[in-house]
Amino acid sequence: MLEKTLDNGLRVIVEENHAAKVVAAQVWVRVGSADETPEDAGLAHVHEHMLFKGTARRAVGEIAADVEAAGGDINAWTSFDQTVYHVTMPSRELDVALDILSDAVQHSAFDEEELGKELEVVLEELRRGKDTPSRVASEMLFETAFKEHTYRRPVIGYVETVNAFTREQILAFYRRHYQPQNMVLVVVGDVDADDVVAKAEKLFESTLNTGEPHERKRAEEPPQDDLRITTATQDINETHLSIAWHGPQLADEDTAAIDVLSIILGTGESSRLYRQVKRELELVNDCYAYSYTPQDPGLFVVGAQIQGEQVEDAFGSLLEETLRMAYAAPDAPELEKAKTIILSEAIYQKETVQGMARKLGYFELVAGGTDFEAKYYDKIRAVTAEDVRRVAKKYLTGKTFTVAALMPDANAGKLAEPTVRKIAEEVVTRLEQAYAPRAIEPGPLGAVKVELANGATAVILEDPTVPLVSIRAAAMGGLLAETAATNGVSHLVGELVVRGTERYSAEQIIEETDAMAGGVTGLSGRNSLGLRGDFLADSWERGFELFASCLLEPVFDPAEIEKERRTQLEDIAARRDSMSAIAFEKFAATLYDAHPYRLPTLGTEATVAAFTREQVIDAFRQQLRPDALTLTIVGAVDVNRTVSLLERRIGVAHPHADASKFVPPPKPTLIDGPRRVFEAKDKEQAQLVLGFLGVSLLDERRYALDVLSSVLGGQAGRLFLELRDKQSLAYSVGAFSLEGLDPGYFAFYIGTSPDKLETAEAGILEQLERIREEDISEAEMSRAKRYLIGSHEIALQRASARSGSMALNEAYGLGYDHHAGHAERIEAVTAKTIRETARELLRMDRSVRVVVASRDLKN
């Protein structure tokens, strides 16, 4: 790049780019509307119109005709800080481009008659602006936010000032500001830099308007010390709302960080405002945030278009999400995404020569040099999460901001000053409470339990032993939330939550988890629905963002629904090949008359085939309500940082407006007599299930049943020794207790040859009778207890096992540390307790017997 200042003071910047035979030539004049006196308001913009309306050499219309004849285009714009005239042409027409620009900016005729016509055009532009709600709202904002600085005036001026302009007034402005030393010529494209400079020296040799450069005299804007509000109504359909804080200028050290902040907050569909205020709360039609950093200190603006009367609710939510940035630093994925957006924009701008020229001119005039660009992007790369929080805290306060709202007539009276103050105070109070330094006191196991702002429960257990982190989210539901018509929907939801979200496609989820050597899996069962994530500690925060997106914002893409539906139907069909699965499904359906436990967790072919997308979404919204979640995190984490992450991502989420609460079904009732079921299957083995209604997870008798199942089952258990080892009646035989939030069941199972079925069943009944009538020996009790305690401890070695156990125990009301008392509860079981529990529950007059075989000896 070649930069040179000519003898007359004109600054010339040339960037050779031979990718295409195109050239962009731009003249940047260091004068904008902010340099005008009150009487001159709009004059800079009038010059933008007039400089192409004829010169001493070109009549009206000839400039545009010459440009088009050369295959190019010409235009101009005016801002607060500069006026820019630009031409883009094939590079072979460089001489034409430079000649036209130099002629226009140095020799404009300012014809009296043409001036009158063009002023009328400007007045029409003003009138059009009055009919454009977004422009009116913007002017309201700047006029209110700035009290002294000339940024408060609209670039286009006012009807009164434009009507009063004279040719002499315009010429005086032109001569004062359109001096070579007040201009920059930028040329980018398929050119020779030295050749461009030589041509510029000839074309811009005029001494017209030379003299002492005009000194910029702008009033300094004093600090804003209170809330400012301006509202107006028109015959329009939606509200245009803006909230603004005073911010830095372009050359300020905070600019890079506040630009990143604006991207995180309000750029794109994954931004915080869009996700929370539009998608989650559905309070706005659109929302955005931007940092306006001009020559002098500018504004940080948050805005939205709002339909209907929910203006004040939308204002409160926009304000809360914005001010939240001052309380907690963004997570790593958010930060990197924002940086990538800014850095990628710099690359995309280089696709066109006019884009490159615009950047060079802007940085030269507004930042003081083209080298600002490289420094700025280096600062963007260096921005940290704490930098973002710091600038948010510095600039975004809850008391000194400006509100501007242009509303439909029906909303007259809304956002009155007392209301705005009250909402702002409530927002600040909520945030102060939510992010107040918690007196985080380790509880049982050394874990920290907190309630998030939305009511969700989080338990964090720091364990640096291995650099891994496991997170589990659980909520009551699953099979327990289903009916005969919705059977299987929970399983489908569990599969789909990791098949695409608002931020990640299904493929991206797979790629991200693989790249992190982690995993995210949906989980559904008889009593709960949830999500599990496992990550290396180094990628924990990145993994958490992915986990949270799956948990809070799955999209349930129709194509993914069909894929998972097919898989689920295949799994259902496959279960028909498992004789034991058939036996237990028949057993549950017979034991539970109307309770959901009677249903298969996968559902049936009829129900799964019939599910609509709306049913799937309804099940997700009902069961995985953000306010009903229990989250557990176990591993190498920082507790305080993790609490902040949870508050920022999970604690702000709320149930969908249409989401009903999970209501537990009525408890299952005891059957009124023995029930017998036979299912004919022409198979080699017969399957026998004999069982009884058992107890719930909250029932202390469950531990007696656990010990009993260990005494009977396992390789050292009575059933194994008697029926397999001694009599060779089966390969698989056992007894087990299955609990749930509602009473589960205790069952015996054996798979044997049909001709051995009668002997096998007799052996089971014999053991059942012994349990009911005799105390178990001390040796058997000791073996069974040691096995249960040891296997429990072995199972909980992994962080994932502990996070899962803690999540479910907490969600079920047992307490996250319930597993820690397992050994004590098992040791407390006595032979007498087992006998009494067996007599109470394992009664043949309330038994269910299911046989799946080619024939049933008892039928």
CSV table of N, CA and C in Angstrom, one decimal, residues 517-606:
chain,number,residue,atom,x,y,z
A,517,ALA,N,-13.5,-35.0,22.1
A,517,ALA,CA,-13.4,-36.3,22.7
A,517,ALA,C,-14.4,-36.4,23.9
A,518,GLY,N,-15.6,-35.9,23.6
A,518,GLY,CA,-16.6,-36.0,24.6
A,518,GLY,C,-17.9,-36.6,24.1
A,519,GLY,N,-19.0,-36.4,24.8
A,519,GLY,CA,-20.2,-37.0,24.3
A,519,GLY,C,-21.4,-36.3,25.0
A,520,VAL,N,-22.5,-36.2,24.2
A,520,VAL,CA,-23.8,-35.7,24.8
A,520,VAL,C,-24.9,-36.7,24.4
A,521,THR,N,-25.6,-37.2,25.3
A,521,THR,CA,-26.6,-38.2,25.1
A,521,THR,C,-27.9,-37.9,25.8
A,522,GLY,N,-29.0,-38.1,25.1
A,522,GLY,CA,-30.3,-37.9,25.7
A,522,GLY,C,-30.7,-39.2,26.5
A,523,LEU,N,-31.3,-39.1,27.6
A,523,LEU,CA,-31.7,-40.3,28.4
A,523,LEU,C,-33.1,-40.2,28.8
A,524,SER,N,-33.8,-41.3,28.6
A,524,SER,CA,-35.2,-41.5,29.1
A,524,SER,C,-35.4,-42.8,29.7
A,525,GLY,N,-36.3,-42.8,30.7
A,525,GLY,CA,-36.5,-44.0,31.5
A,525,GLY,C,-37.9,-44.1,32.0
A,526,ARG,N,-38.1,-44.9,33.0
A,526,ARG,CA,-39.4,-45.1,33.6
A,526,ARG,C,-39.9,-43.9,34.4
A,527,ASN,N,-38.9,-43.1,35.0
A,527,ASN,CA,-39.3,-42.1,35.9
A,527,ASN,C,-38.8,-40.7,35.5
A,528,SER,N,-37.9,-40.6,34.5
A,528,SER,CA,-37.3,-39.3,34.2
A,528,SER,C,-36.9,-39.2,32.8
A,529,LEU,N,-36.6,-38.0,32.4
A,529,LEU,CA,-36.1,-37.6,31.1
A,529,LEU,C,-34.9,-36.7,31.3
A,530,GLY,N,-33.9,-36.8,30.6
A,530,GLY,CA,-32.7,-36.0,30.8
A,530,GLY,C,-31.7,-36.0,29.8
A,531,LEU,N,-30.5,-35.5,30.2
A,531,LEU,CA,-29.4,-35.4,29.2
A,531,LEU,C,-28.1,-35.6,30.0
A,532,ARG,N,-27.2,-36.2,29.3
A,532,ARG,CA,-25.9,-36.5,29.9
A,532,ARG,C,-24.8,-36.0,29.0
A,533,GLY,N,-23.8,-35.3,29.7
A,533,GLY,CA,-22.6,-34.9,28.9
A,533,GLY,C,-21.3,-35.2,29.6
A,534,ASP,N,-20.3,-35.6,28.9
A,534,ASP,CA,-19.0,-36.0,29.4
A,534,ASP,C,-17.9,-35.3,28.6
A,535,PHE,N,-17.0,-34.6,29.3
A,535,PHE,CA,-16.0,-33.8,28.5
A,535,PHE,C,-14.7,-33.9,29.3
A,536,LEU,N,-13.6,-33.7,28.5
A,536,LEU,CA,-12.3,-33.4,29.1
A,536,LEU,C,-12.4,-32.0,29.8
A,537,ALA,N,-11.7,-31.9,30.9
A,537,ALA,CA,-11.7,-30.6,31.6
A,537,ALA,C,-11.3,-29.4,30.8
A,538,ASP,N,-10.4,-29.6,29.9
A,538,ASP,CA,-9.9,-28.5,29.0
A,538,ASP,C,-11.0,-28.0,28.1
A,539,SER,N,-11.9,-28.8,27.7
A,539,SER,CA,-13.0,-28.4,26.8
A,539,SER,C,-14.4,-28.4,27.5
A,540,TRP,N,-14.4,-28.3,28.8
A,540,TRP,CA,-15.6,-28.4,29.6
A,540,TRP,C,-16.5,-27.2,29.3
A,541,GLU,N,-16.1,-26.0,29.2
A,541,GLU,CA,-17.0,-24.9,29.0
A,541,GLU,C,-17.5,-24.9,27.6
A,542,ARG,N,-16.7,-25.3,26.6
A,542,ARG,CA,-17.2,-25.5,25.2
A,542,ARG,C,-18.2,-26.6,25.2
A,543,GLY,N,-18.0,-27.7,25.9
A,543,GLY,CA,-18.9,-28.8,26.0
A,543,GLY,C,-20.2,-28.4,26.7
A,544,PHE,N,-20.1,-27.5,27.7
A,544,PHE,CA,-21.3,-27.1,28.4
A,544,PHE,C,-22.2,-26.3,27.5
A,545,GLU,N,-21.7,-25.5,26.7
A,545,GLU,CA,-22.5,-24.7,25.7
A,545,GLU,C,-23.3,-25.6,24.8
A,546,LEU,N,-22.6,-26.6,24.3
A,546,LEU,CA,-23.3,-27.6,23.5
A,546,LEU,C,-24.4,-28.3,24.3
A,547,PHE,N,-24.0,-28.7,25.5
A,547,PHE,CA,-25.0,-29.4,26.3
A,547,PHE,C,-26.2,-28.6,26.6
A,548,ALA,N,-26.0,-27.3,26.9
A,548,ALA,CA,-27.1,-26.4,27.2
A,548,ALA,C,-27.9,-26.1,26.0
A,549,SER,N,-27.3,-26.1,24.8
A,549,SER,CA,-28.1,-25.9,23.6
A,549,SER,C,-29.0,-27.1,23.4
A,550,CYS,N,-28.5,-28.3,23.6
A,550,CYS,CA,-29.4,-29.5,23.4
A,550,CYS,C,-30.5,-29.5,24.5
A,551,LEU,N,-30.2,-29.1,25.7
A,551,LEU,CA,-31.1,-29.1,26.8
A,551,LEU,C,-32.2,-28.1,26.6
A,552,LEU,N,-31.9,-26.9,26.1
A,552,LEU,CA,-32.9,-25.8,26.1
A,552,LEU,C,-33.5,-25.5,24.8
A,553,GLU,N,-32.8,-25.8,23.7
A,553,GLU,CA,-33.3,-25.3,22.4
A,553,GLU,C,-33.2,-26.3,21.3
A,554,PRO,N,-33.6,-27.6,21.5
A,554,PRO,CA,-33.6,-28.5,20.3
A,554,PRO,C,-34.7,-28.0,19.3
A,555,VAL,N,-34.5,-28.3,18.1
A,555,VAL,CA,-35.4,-27.8,17.1
A,555,VAL,C,-36.4,-28.8,16.6
A,556,PHE,N,-36.1,-30.1,16.8
A,556,PHE,CA,-37.0,-31.2,16.4
A,556,PHE,C,-37.2,-31.1,14.9
A,557,ASP,N,-36.2,-31.1,14.2
A,557,ASP,CA,-36.3,-31.1,12.7
A,557,ASP,C,-37.1,-32.2,12.2
A,558,PRO,N,-38.0,-32.0,11.3
A,558,PRO,CA,-38.9,-33.1,10.8
A,558,PRO,C,-38.1,-34.2,10.2
A,559,ALA,N,-37.0,-33.9,9.5
A,559,ALA,CA,-36.2,-35.0,8.9
A,559,ALA,C,-35.6,-35.8,10.0
A,560,GLU,N,-35.1,-35.2,11.1
A,560,GLU,CA,-34.5,-36.0,12.2
A,560,GLU,C,-35.5,-36.8,12.9
A,561,ILE,N,-36.7,-36.2,13.0
A,561,ILE,CA,-37.8,-37.0,13.7
A,561,ILE,C,-38.1,-38.2,12.9
A,562,GLU,N,-38.1,-38.2,11.6
A,562,GLU,CA,-38.4,-39.4,10.8
A,562,GLU,C,-37.3,-40.4,10.9
A,563,LYS,N,-36.0,-39.9,11.0
A,563,LYS,CA,-34.9,-40.8,11.1
A,563,LYS,C,-35.0,-41.6,12.5
A,564,GLU,N,-35.2,-40.8,13.6
A,564,GLU,CA,-35.3,-41.4,14.9
A,564,GLU,C,-36.6,-42.3,15.0
A,565,ARG,N,-37.6,-41.9,14.4
A,565,ARG,CA,-38.9,-42.7,14.4
A,565,ARG,C,-38.6,-44.1,13.8
A,566,ARG,N,-37.9,-44.1,12.7
A,566,ARG,CA,-37.6,-45.4,12.0
A,566,ARG,C,-36.7,-46.2,12.9
A,567,THR,N,-35.7,-45.6,13.6
A,567,THR,CA,-34.9,-46.4,14.4
A,567,THR,C,-35.6,-46.9,15.6
A,568,GLN,N,-36.5,-46.1,16.2
A,568,GLN,CA,-37.3,-46.6,17.3
A,568,GLN,C,-38.3,-47.7,16.9
A,569,LEU,N,-38.8,-47.6,15.7
A,569,LEU,CA,-39.7,-48.7,15.3
A,569,LEU,C,-38.9,-50.0,15.0
A,570,GLU,N,-37.7,-49.8,14.5
A,570,GLU,CA,-36.8,-51.0,14.4
A,570,GLU,C,-36.5,-51.6,15.7
A,571,ASP,N,-36.2,-50.8,16.7
A,571,ASP,CA,-35.9,-51.4,18.1
A,571,ASP,C,-37.1,-52.1,18.7
A,572,ILE,N,-38.3,-51.5,18.4
A,572,ILE,CA,-39.5,-52.2,18.9
A,572,ILE,C,-39.7,-53.5,18.2
A,573,ALA,N,-39.5,-53.6,16.9
A,573,ALA,CA,-39.6,-54.8,16.2
A,573,ALA,C,-38.5,-55.8,16.7
A,574,ALA,N,-37.3,-55.3,17.0
A,574,ALA,CA,-36.3,-56.2,17.5
A,574,ALA,C,-36.6,-56.8,18.8
A,575,ARG,N,-37.4,-56.1,19.7
A,575,ARG,CA,-37.7,-56.7,21.0
A,575,ARG,C,-38.7,-57.9,20.9
A,576,ARG,N,-39.4,-58.0,19.7
A,576,ARG,CA,-40.2,-59.1,19.6
A,576,ARG,C,-39.4,-60.4,19.4
A,577,ASP,N,-38.1,-60.2,19.1
A,577,ASP,CA,-37.3,-61.4,18.9
A,577,ASP,C,-36.7,-61.9,20.3
A,578,SER,N,-36.9,-61.0,21.3
A,578,SER,CA,-36.4,-61.4,22.6
A,578,SER,C,-37.5,-61.9,23.5
A,579,MET,N,-37.4,-63.2,23.8
A,579,MET,CA,-38.5,-63.9,24.6
A,579,MET,C,-38.6,-63.3,26.0
A,580,SER,N,-37.4,-63.0,26.6
A,580,SER,CA,-37.5,-62.4,27.9
A,580,SER,C,-38.1,-61.0,27.9
A,581,ALA,N,-37.8,-60.2,26.9
A,581,ALA,CA,-38.4,-58.9,26.8
A,581,ALA,C,-40.0,-59.0,26.6
A,582,ILE,N,-40.4,-60.0,25.8
A,582,ILE,CA,-41.8,-60.2,25.7
A,582,ILE,C,-42.4,-60.6,27.0
A,583,ALA,N,-41.7,-61.4,27.8
A,583,ALA,CA,-42.3,-61.9,29.1
A,583,ALA,C,-42.4,-60.7,30.0
A,584,PHE,N,-41.4,-59.9,30.1
A,584,PHE,CA,-41.5,-58.8,31.1
A,584,PHE,C,-42.5,-57.7,30.7
A,585,GLU,N,-42.6,-57.5,29.4
A,585,GLU,CA,-43.7,-56.5,28.9
A,585,GLU,C,-45.0,-57.1,29.3
A,586,LYS,N,-45.3,-58.4,29.1
A,586,LYS,CA,-46.6,-58.9,29.4
A,586,LYS,C,-46.8,-58.9,31.0
A,587,PHE,N,-45.7,-59.1,31.7
A,587,PHE,CA,-45.8,-59.0,33.1
A,587,PHE,C,-46.2,-57.6,33.6
A,588,ALA,N,-45.5,-56.6,33.1
A,588,ALA,CA,-45.9,-55.2,33.5
A,588,ALA,C,-47.3,-54.9,33.1
A,589,ALA,N,-47.7,-55.2,31.9
A,589,ALA,CA,-49.0,-54.9,31.4
A,589,ALA,C,-50.1,-55.6,32.3
A,590,THR,N,-49.7,-56.7,32.9
A,590,THR,CA,-50.7,-57.5,33.7
A,590,THR,C,-50.7,-57.0,35.1
A,591,LEU,N,-49.6,-56.6,35.7
A,591,LEU,CA,-49.5,-56.1,37.1
A,591,LEU,C,-50.1,-54.8,37.3
A,592,TYR,N,-49.9,-53.9,36.3
A,592,TYR,CA,-50.4,-52.5,36.4
A,592,TYR,C,-51.6,-52.3,35.5
A,593,ASP,N,-52.7,-52.1,36.1
A,593,ASP,CA,-54.0,-52.0,35.4
A,593,ASP,C,-54.0,-50.7,34.5
A,594,ALA,N,-53.8,-49.6,35.2
A,594,ALA,CA,-53.9,-48.3,34.5
A,594,ALA,C,-52.7,-47.4,34.6
A,595,HIS,N,-51.7,-47.8,35.4
A,595,HIS,CA,-50.6,-47.0,35.6
A,595,HIS,C,-49.6,-47.1,34.5
A,596,PRO,N,-48.9,-45.9,34.2
A,596,PRO,CA,-47.9,-45.9,33.0
A,596,PRO,C,-46.9,-47.0,33.1
A,597,TYR,N,-46.5,-47.5,34.2
A,597,TYR,CA,-45.5,-48.6,34.3
A,597,TYR,C,-46.0,-49.8,33.5
A,598,ARG,N,-47.2,-49.9,33.1
A,598,ARG,CA,-47.7,-51.0,32.4
A,598,ARG,C,-47.2,-51.0,30.9
A,599,LEU,N,-46.7,-49.8,30.5
A,599,LEU,CA,-46.4,-49.5,29.1
A,599,LEU,C,-44.9,-49.8,28.8
A,600,PRO,N,-44.6,-50.2,27.6
A,600,PRO,CA,-43.2,-50.4,27.3
A,600,PRO,C,-42.5,-49.1,27.1
A,601,THR,N,-41.2,-49.0,27.5
A,601,THR,CA,-40.5,-47.7,27.4
A,601,THR,C,-40.3,-47.2,26.0
A,602,LEU,N,-40.2,-48.2,25.1
A,602,LEU,CA,-40.0,-47.8,23.7
A,602,LEU,C,-41.3,-47.4,23.0
A,603,GLY,N,-42.5,-47.7,23.6
A,603,GLY,CA,-43.7,-47.5,23.0
A,603,GLY,C,-44.1,-48.6,22.1
A,604,THR,N,-45.2,-48.4,21.4
A,604,THR,CA,-45.7,-49.5,20.5
A,604,THR,C,-45.5,-49.0,19.0
A,605,GLU,N,-45.6,-49.9,18.1
A,605,GLU,CA,-45.5,-49.5,16.7
A,605,GLU,C,-46.6,-48.5,16.3
A,606,ALA,N,-47.8,-48.7,16.9
A,606,ALA,CA,-48.9,-47.8,16.5
A,606,ALA,C,-48.7,-46.4,17.1
